[in-house]
C-alpha positions as a Python dict, from the first residue, in 0.01 Angstrom:
ca = {
    (1, 'X'): (0, 0, 0),
    (2, 'X'): (-375, -51, -32),
    (3, 'X'): (-497, 35, -381),
    (4, 'X'): (-827, 54, -565),
    (5, 'X'): (-869, -208, -830),
    (6, 'X'): (-1122, -416, -1016),
    (7, 'X'): (-1270, -731, -870),
    (8, 'X'): (-1182, -1024, -1091),
    (9, 'X'): (-1124, -1395, -1104),
    (10, 'X'): (-841, -1577, -1273),
    (11, 'X'): (-880, -1929, -1398),
    (12, 'X'): (-572, -2146, -1418),
    (13, 'X'): (-431, -2175, -1767),
    (14, 'X'): (-263, -2516, -1752),
    (15, 'X'): (-453, -2843, -1766),
    (16, 'X'): (-799, -2826, -1917),
    (17, 'X'): (-1120, -2826, -1716),
    (18, 'X'): (-1182, -3160, -1549),
    (19, 'X'): (-833, -3291, -1615),
    (20, 'X'): (-662, -3162, -1302),
    (21, 'X'): (-620, -3388, -1004),
    (22, 'X'): (-613, -3095, -759),
    (23, 'X'): (-751, -2742, -779),
    (24, 'X'): (-613, -2489, -534),
    (25, 'X'): (-801, -2166, -466),
    (26, 'X'): (-611, -1848, -381),
    (27, 'X'): (-769, -1517, -282),
    (28, 'X'): (-528, -1225, -334),
    (29, 'X'): (-523, -849, -290),
    (30, 'X'): (-495, -608, -581),
    (31, 'X'): (-192, -378, -561),
    (32, 'X'): (-268, -205, -888),
    (33, 'X'): (-428, 134, -937),
    (34, 'X'): (-621, 46, -1254),
    (35, 'X'): (-705, -244, -1483),
    (36, 'X'): (-379, -178, -1667),
    (37, 'X'): (-158, -273, -1371),
    (38, 'X'): (-393, -495, -1172),
    (39, 'X'): (-236, -779, -977),
    (40, 'X'): (-447, -1011, -1191),
    (41, 'X'): (-182, -980, -1461),
    (42, 'X'): (97, -1076, -1220),
    (43, 'X'): (-91, -1382, -1099),
    (44, 'X'): (-197, -1485, -1451),
    (45, 'X'): (165, -1499, -1566),
    (46, 'X'): (278, -1678, -1251),
    (47, 'X'): (-2, -1935, -1274),
    (48, 'X'): (75, -1999, -1642),
    (49, 'X'): (439, -2066, -1558),
    (50, 'X'): (357, -2293, -1264),
    (51, 'X'): (85, -2498, -1430),
    (52, 'X'): (305, -2558, -1735),
    (53, 'X'): (532, -2766, -1517),
    (54, 'X'): (262, -2915, -1293),
    (55, 'X'): (-13, -3066, -1512),
    (56, 'X'): (-179, -3231, -1212),
    (57, 'X'): (-247, -2903, -1032),
    (58, 'X'): (-479, -2618, -1128),
    (59, 'X'): (-462, -2277, -955),
    (60, 'X'): (-771, -2054, -940),
    (61, 'X'): (-689, -1700, -824),
    (62, 'X'): (-956, -1450, -723),
    (63, 'X'): (-825, -1093, -697),
    (64, 'X'): (-1012, -829, -497),
    (65, 'X'): (-941, -468, -410),
    (66, 'X'): (-797, -385, -69),
    (67, 'X'): (-1139, -245, 21),
    (68, 'X'): (-1289, -592, -11),
    (69, 'X'): (-1029, -866, 14),
    (70, 'X'): (-1008, -913, 393),
    (71, 'X'): (-1388, -912, 419),
    (72, 'X'): (-1420, -1164, 135),
    (73, 'X'): (-1186, -1408, 306),
    (74, 'X'): (-1365, -1367, 639),
    (75, 'X'): (-1698, -1438, 471),
    (76, 'X'): (-1557, -1754, 316),
    (77, 'X'): (-1416, -1869, 650),
    (78, 'X'): (-1740, -1792, 833),
    (79, 'X'): (-1928, -1995, 571),
    (80, 'X'): (-1703, -2293, 640),
    (81, 'X'): (-1542, -2282, 297),
    (82, 'X'): (-1210, -2096, 321),
    (83, 'X'): (-977, -2074, 23),
    (84, 'X'): (-670, -2294, 23),
    (85, 'X'): (-454, -1979, 39),
    (86, 'X'): (-516, -1611, 111),
    (87, 'X'): (-287, -1316, 50),
    (88, 'X'): (-432, -1040, 266),
    (89, 'X'): (-351, -791, 543),
    (90, 'X'): (-361, -1002, 862),
    (91, 'X'): (-328, -1362, 965),
    (92, 'X'): (-320, -1377, 1348),
    (93, 'X'): (-692, -1432, 1414),
    (94, 'X'): (-702, -1730, 1178),
    (95, 'X'): (-388, -1873, 1334),
    (96, 'X'): (-530, -1831, 1684),
    (97, 'X'): (-844, -2017, 1575),
    (98, 'X'): (-633, -2312, 1458),
    (99, 'X'): (-728, -2274, 1091),
    (100, 'X'): (-385, -2238, 931),
    (101, 'X'): (-94, -2457, 836),
    (102, 'X'): (236, -2376, 999),
    (103, 'X'): (489, -2237, 754),
    (104, 'X'): (727, -2528, 817),
    (105, 'X'): (449, -2772, 725),
    (106, 'X'): (438, -2617, 378),
    (107, 'X'): (764, -2462, 270),
    (108, 'X'): (1097, -2626, 195),
    (109, 'X'): (1371, -2538, 443),
    (110, 'X'): (1564, -2312, 198),
    (111, 'X'): (1252, -2112, 113),
    (112, 'X'): (1143, -2059, 472),
    (113, 'X'): (1498, -1968, 576),
    (114, 'X'): (1515, -1708, 296),
    (115, 'X'): (1253, -1476, 449),
    (116, 'X'): (1391, -1146, 579),
    (117, 'X'): (1429, -1210, 952),
    (118, 'X'): (1217, -919, 1077),
    (119, 'X'): (933, -1022, 850),
    (120, 'X'): (953, -1388, 946),
    (121, 'X'): (948, -1291, 1313),
    (122, 'X'): (638, -1079, 1263),
    (123, 'X'): (466, -1380, 1106),
    (124, 'X'): (481, -1582, 1429),
    (125, 'X'): (217, -1647, 1693),
    (126, 'X'): (357, -1785, 2018),
    (127, 'X'): (686, -1852, 1844),
    (128, 'X'): (536, -2046, 1551),
    (129, 'X'): (528, -1899, 1201),
    (130, 'X'): (189, -1903, 1033),
    (131, 'X'): (204, -1580, 837),
    (132, 'X'): (434, -1579, 535),
    (133, 'X'): (531, -1224, 432),
    (134, 'X'): (430, -1144, 76),
    (135, 'X'): (498, -773, 32),
    (136, 'X'): (678, -517, 244),
    (137, 'X'): (771, -151, 259),
    (138, 'X'): (941, 93, 493),
    (139, 'X'): (917, 467, 555),
    (140, 'X'): (1162, 750, 494),
    (141, 'X'): (1136, 1127, 524),
    (142, 'X'): (1044, 1291, 192),
    (143, 'X'): (1123, 1657, 140),
    (144, 'X'): (1052, 1906, -137),
    (145, 'X'): (1390, 2012, -279),
    (146, 'X'): (1268, 2338, -427),
    (147, 'X'): (1096, 2450, -109),
    (148, 'X'): (1405, 2360, 92),
    (149, 'X'): (1627, 2554, -147),
    (150, 'X'): (1399, 2858, -128),
    (151, 'X'): (1417, 2845, 252),
    (152, 'X'): (1795, 2790, 251),
    (153, 'X'): (1776, 2474, 461),
    (154, 'X'): (1908, 2117, 450),
    (155, 'X'): (1727, 1790, 535),
    (156, 'X'): (1703, 1727, 910),
    (157, 'X'): (1866, 1448, 1106),
    (158, 'X'): (1718, 1531, 1448),
    (159, 'X'): (1385, 1649, 1585),
    (160, 'X'): (1539, 1986, 1669),
    (161, 'X'): (1657, 2028, 1310),
    (162, 'X'): (1318, 1915, 1179),
    (163, 'X'): (1141, 2181, 1387),
    (164, 'X'): (1390, 2449, 1274),
    (165, 'X'): (1338, 2350, 910),
    (166, 'X'): (962, 2364, 959),
    (167, 'X'): (993, 2716, 1103),
    (168, 'X'): (1193, 2825, 798),
    (169, 'X'): (941, 2671, 561),
    (170, 'X'): (655, 2840, 743),
    (171, 'X'): (834, 3175, 710),
    (172, 'X'): (843, 3116, 333),
    (173, 'X'): (468, 3063, 326),
    (174, 'X'): (470, 2684, 281),
    (175, 'X'): (119, 2552, 348),
    (176, 'X'): (228, 2236, 532),
    (177, 'X'): (585, 2277, 666),
    (178, 'X'): (557, 1924, 810),
    (179, 'X'): (249, 1717, 724),
    (180, 'X'): (141, 1512, 1027),
    (181, 'X'): (-138, 1273, 918),
    (182, 'X'): (-294, 1143, 1239),
    (183, 'X'): (-637, 1107, 1082),
    (184, 'X'): (-820, 772, 1101),
    (185, 'X'): (-703, 641, 762),
    (186, 'X'): (-352, 542, 872),
    (187, 'X'): (-278, 715, 1203),
    (188, 'X'): (-123, 396, 1339),
    (189, 'X'): (163, 427, 1086),
    (190, 'X'): (256, 790, 1150),
    (191, 'X'): (224, 725, 1523),
    (192, 'X'): (458, 427, 1522),
    (193, 'X'): (711, 611, 1307),
    (194, 'X'): (730, 889, 1566),
    (195, 'X'): (734, 649, 1861),
    (196, 'X'): (1029, 461, 1712),
    (197, 'X'): (1215, 784, 1643),
    (198, 'X'): (1175, 870, 2012),
    (199, 'X'): (1320, 531, 2115),
    (200, 'X'): (981, 391, 2210),
    (201, 'X'): (712, 191, 2032),
    (202, 'X'): (381, 16, 2080),
    (203, 'X'): (549, -268, 2271),
    (204, 'X'): (857, -313, 2485),
    (205, 'X'): (1148, -550, 2420),
    (206, 'X'): (945, -841, 2557),
    (207, 'X'): (653, -777, 2322),
    (208, 'X'): (426, -637, 2595),
    (209, 'X'): (222, -328, 2515),
    (210, 'X'): (391, -14, 2648),
    (211, 'X'): (193, 259, 2476),
    (212, 'X'): (202, 494, 2774),
    (213, 'X'): (577, 454, 2837),
    (214, 'X'): (784, 759, 2930),
    (215, 'X'): (957, 780, 2588),
    (216, 'X'): (619, 769, 2411),
    (217, 'X'): (471, 1041, 2631),
    (218, 'X'): (780, 1252, 2569),
    (219, 'X'): (746, 1204, 2193),
    (220, 'X'): (385, 1318, 2174),
    (221, 'X'): (443, 1601, 2416),
    (222, 'X'): (718, 1725, 2184),
    (223, 'X'): (493, 1692, 1880),
    (224, 'X'): (216, 1887, 2051),
    (225, 'X'): (440, 2164, 2185),
    (226, 'X'): (708, 2201, 1918),
    (227, 'X'): (526, 2125, 1592),
    (228, 'X'): (148, 2140, 1622),
    (229, 'X'): (139, 2410, 1889),
    (230, 'X'): (367, 2635, 1683),
    (231, 'X'): (157, 2607, 1370),
    (232, 'X'): (411, 2399, 1177),
    (233, 'X'): (179, 2118, 1063),
    (234, 'X'): (-51, 2308, 829),
    (235, 'X'): (-410, 2428, 821),
    (236, 'X'): (-575, 2090, 884),
    (237, 'X'): (-567, 1952, 1238),
    (238, 'X'): (-344, 1640, 1243),
    (239, 'X'): (-629, 1430, 1378),
    (240, 'X'): (-832, 1517, 1067),
    (241, 'X'): (-552, 1487, 812),
    (242, 'X'): (-545, 1149, 639),
    (243, 'X'): (-238, 999, 476),
    (244, 'X'): (-388, 1009, 125),
    (245, 'X'): (-461, 1379, 160),
    (246, 'X'): (-111, 1447, 294),
    (247, 'X'): (43, 1259, -1),
    (248, 'X'): (-177, 1451, -245),
    (249, 'X'): (-70, 1780, -88),
    (250, 'X'): (296, 1680, -123),
    (251, 'X'): (241, 1592, -489),
    (252, 'X'): (79, 1936, -532),
    (253, 'X'): (390, 2108, -394),
    (254, 'X'): (222, 2224, -72),
    (255, 'X'): (422, 2014, 177),
    (256, 'X'): (778, 2074, 289),
    (257, 'X'): (835, 1730, 439),
    (258, 'X'): (651, 1420, 558),
    (259, 'X'): (701, 1049, 621),
    (260, 'X'): (627, 844, 312),
    (261, 'X'): (652, 502, 149),
    (262, 'X'): (749, 409, -210),
    (263, 'X'): (415, 490, -373),
    (264, 'X'): (475, 860, -300),
    (265, 'X'): (765, 858, -547),
    (266, 'X'): (535, 792, -840),
    (267, 'X'): (272, 1039, -720),
    (268, 'X'): (525, 1320, -678),
    (269, 'X'): (709, 1234, -998),
    (270, 'X'): (393, 1251, -1209),
    (271, 'X'): (328, 1603, -1078),
    (272, 'X'): (685, 1714, -1143),
    (273, 'X'): (775, 1762, -777),
    (274, 'X'): (1150, 1747, -717),
    (275, 'X'): (1188, 1550, -397),
    (276, 'X'): (1460, 1401, -184),
    (277, 'X'): (1453, 1120, 71),
    (278, 'X'): (1650, 1079, 394),
    (279, 'X'): (1624, 846, 695),
    (280, 'X'): (1371, 946, 957),
    (281, 'X'): (1511, 1200, 1205),
    (282, 'X'): (1527, 1090, 1568),
    (283, 'X'): (1530, 1265, 1902),
    (284, 'X'): (1908, 1297, 1898),
    (285, 'X'): (2014, 1173, 1555),
    (286, 'X'): (1893, 941, 1281),
    (287, 'X'): (1606, 727, 1413),
    (288, 'X'): (1735, 394, 1547),
    (289, 'X'): (1447, 213, 1377),
    (290, 'X'): (1187, 276, 1110),
    (291, 'X'): (839, 145, 1048),
    (292, 'X'): (816, -167, 841),
    (293, 'X'): (486, -287, 694),
    (294, 'X'): (405, -628, 552),
    (295, 'X'): (111, -808, 393),
    (296, 'X'): (70, -1180, 441),
    (297, 'X'): (20, -1512, 269),
    (298, 'X'): (-146, -1791, 468),
    (299, 'X'): (-277, -2139, 394),
    (300, 'X'): (-593, -2292, 543),
    (301, 'X'): (-606, -2655, 652),
    (302, 'X'): (-977, -2707, 580),
    (303, 'X'): (-947, -2876, 240),
    (304, 'X'): (-610, -3043, 284),
    (305, 'X'): (-372, -3049, -17),
    (306, 'X'): (-77, -2959, 204),
    (307, 'X'): (187, -3095, -35),
    (308, 'X'): (42, -2918, -339),
    (309, 'X'): (5, -2588, -150),
    (310, 'X'): (361, -2614, -26),
    (311, 'X'): (500, -2686, -371),
    (312, 'X'): (310, -2392, -521),
    (313, 'X'): (427, -2154, -246),
    (314, 'X'): (786, -2265, -295),
    (315, 'X'): (743, -2148, -654),
    (316, 'X'): (572, -1822, -552),
    (317, 'X'): (867, -1736, -328),
    (318, 'X'): (1131, -1806, -591),
    (319, 'X'): (1369, -1515, -643),
    (320, 'X'): (1243, -1431, -992),
    (321, 'X'): (878, -1421, -881),
    (322, 'X'): (952, -1211, -574),
    (323, 'X'): (1156, -961, -775),
    (324, 'X'): (893, -936, -1048),
    (325, 'X'): (620, -852, -797),
    (326, 'X'): (834, -605, -603),
    (327, 'X'): (938, -423, -920),
    (328, 'X'): (586, -415, -1062),
    (329, 'X'): (449, -239, -753),
    (330, 'X'): (750, -51, -609),
    (331, 'X'): (760, -270, -300),
    (332, 'X'): (1042, -439, -115),
    (333, 'X'): (1130, -808, -151),
    (334, 'X'): (1040, -1029, 143),
    (335, 'X'): (1330, -1268, 86),
    (336, 'X'): (1699, -1217, 154),
    (337, 'X'): (1806, -1347, -187),
    (338, 'X'): (1579, -1108, -378),
    (339, 'X'): (1677, -820, -148),
    (340, 'X'): (2043, -886, -221),
    (341, 'X'): (1978, -883, -596),
    (342, 'X'): (1773, -563, -576),
    (343, 'X'): (2042, -390, -368),
    (344, 'X'): (2295, -445, -647),
    (345, 'X'): (2073, -373, -947),
    (346, 'X'): (2090, -33, -1116),
    (347, 'X'): (1727, -58, -1224),
    (348, 'X'): (1621, -70, -858),
    (349, 'X'): (1824, 223, -728),
    (350, 'X'): (1509, 429, -660),
    (351, 'X'): (1407, 172, -397),
    (352, 'X'): (1741, 157, -219),
    (353, 'X'): (1657, 424, 44),
    (354, 'X'): (1368, 202, 154),
    (355, 'X'): (1563, -120, 120),
    (356, 'X'): (1842, 22, 337),
    (357, 'X'): (1589, 83, 614),
    (358, 'X'): (1448, -271, 606),
    (359, 'X'): (1725, -417, 822),
    (360, 'X'): (1638, -182, 1111),
    (361, 'X'): (1263, -182, 1059),
    (362, 'X'): (1006, -279, 1318),
    (363, 'X'): (659, -401, 1231),
    (364, 'X'): (328, -362, 1404),
    (365, 'X'): (265, -636, 1663),
    (366, 'X'): (57, -824, 1407),
    (367, 'X'): (118, -1157, 1578),
    (368, 'X'): (-104, -1039, 1864),
    (369, 'X'): (-472, -1103, 1798),
    (370, 'X'): (-534, -799, 2019),
    (371, 'X'): (-366, -574, 1762),
    (372, 'X'): (-686, -526, 1561),
    (373, 'X'): (-858, -359, 1858),
    (374, 'X'): (-550, -153, 1947),
    (375, 'X'): (-503, -46, 1587),
    (376, 'X'): (-863, 75, 1564),
    (377, 'X'): (-833, 267, 1892),
    (378, 'X'): (-511, 440, 1782),
    (379, 'X'): (-673, 551, 1458),
    (380, 'X'): (-966, 707, 1641),
    (381, 'X'): (-792, 860, 1942),
    (382, 'X'): (-429, 953, 1880),
    (383, 'X'): (-509, 1280, 1703),
    (384, 'X'): (-656, 1412, 2028),
    (385, 'X'): (-312, 1392, 2193),
    (386, 'X'): (-187, 1693, 1997),
    (387, 'X'): (-494, 1919, 2011),
    (388, 'X'): (-462, 2247, 2204),
    (389, 'X'): (-661, 2110, 2500),
    (390, 'X'): (-542, 1751, 2459),
    (391, 'X'): (-315, 1560, 2695),
    (392, 'X'): (-61, 1317, 2549),
    (393, 'X'): (-41, 1141, 2885),
    (394, 'X'): (-418, 1092, 2909),
    (395, 'X'): (-458, 973, 2550),
    (396, 'X'): (-169, 726, 2567),
    (397, 'X'): (-293, 597, 2903),
    (398, 'X'): (-638, 530, 2756),
    (399, 'X'): (-480, 348, 2463),
    (400, 'X'): (-271, 140, 2702),
    (401, 'X'): (-587, 48, 2893),
    (402, 'X'): (-751, -59, 2566),
    (403, 'X'): (-448, -271, 2479),
    (404, 'X'): (-435, -436, 2821),
    (405, 'X'): (-804, -523, 2808),
    (406, 'X'): (-775, -658, 2454),
    (407, 'X'): (-483, -878, 2561),
    (408, 'X'): (-674, -1007, 2862),
    (409, 'X'): (-969, -1098, 2644),
    (410, 'X'): (-763, -1332, 2428),
}
């Protein structure tokens, strides 16, 4: 969901300079792809609406690209001057350092209870919610309808069917029968999607890292032997294929199928690619779970203003605001009420395949402060598991060792 955008600052548009009793600073990420659809416009309209009814509060919003926003917030925190609120990619380190308000110290009971349960759960550290989900998405399997028709095949529901479809696509000369992006850009996402489809995951049911579990080893052994080893993943080694390049190849008509999120719809549509979407295939049927991804809102205690922050966030998470943001950026609502509205709205039917997956989605273990180290290790190492001389068992064991050490260091 990260997107390039312009760095900008929004001033509140309500009470005039010097007349506000409280000024709240928010640092937010830009989900737009250009100045025309920058998140600055979303926040400007929201701030105008809020300040019109709250003359004693001014909201200053600074919007940065995803390349910069997490670093900007860290620099502010390290300088001892954090913003009142930050809408960024991770919250756990700040929560562990005791810098954040708890969600129930800020939000009204109806608003906090309205968060989609999986997202609320992922926002907790040691059972306490600090991270408030702000945006979410899931993954489905995209396939090129024309390439499938030429090969005389139907979308797969199992790994075996996926491999058979890839063989048929290869026979038709398709460049990437199945695109497997395990390059360092977003390898952790493709990896988790496959682990879940093999009835595994990064952690077990108790939340303990289980990267080298038997189901996970079986999954990557299958990938190495049945897809990569048979030349079904294209000319670029999976460990060197990044997600952006895989998406671009799909939009160019060179990919038969791959896992994708909502932004791929617009990319493929602009290029005239006729695509379909189905749930992720699993080892013996539709995958029991899919990858869910969320970005986070958090509030720092440093400057106080708890009541004002809470009132503003109650407004931010109103159904109309959540729907507006989700629709502007082809993302999924983080609240149950907005999800229910989107599920029944004709204008949102293109997002329903992703919305349907949200109830069975699993998120990265973002509540673990160790996840940053594990995430980085997965990005750098997982591609080696499917190389000709690579060993899935050895690579997953090394990643498990990294995870165990990172946990012990906390």
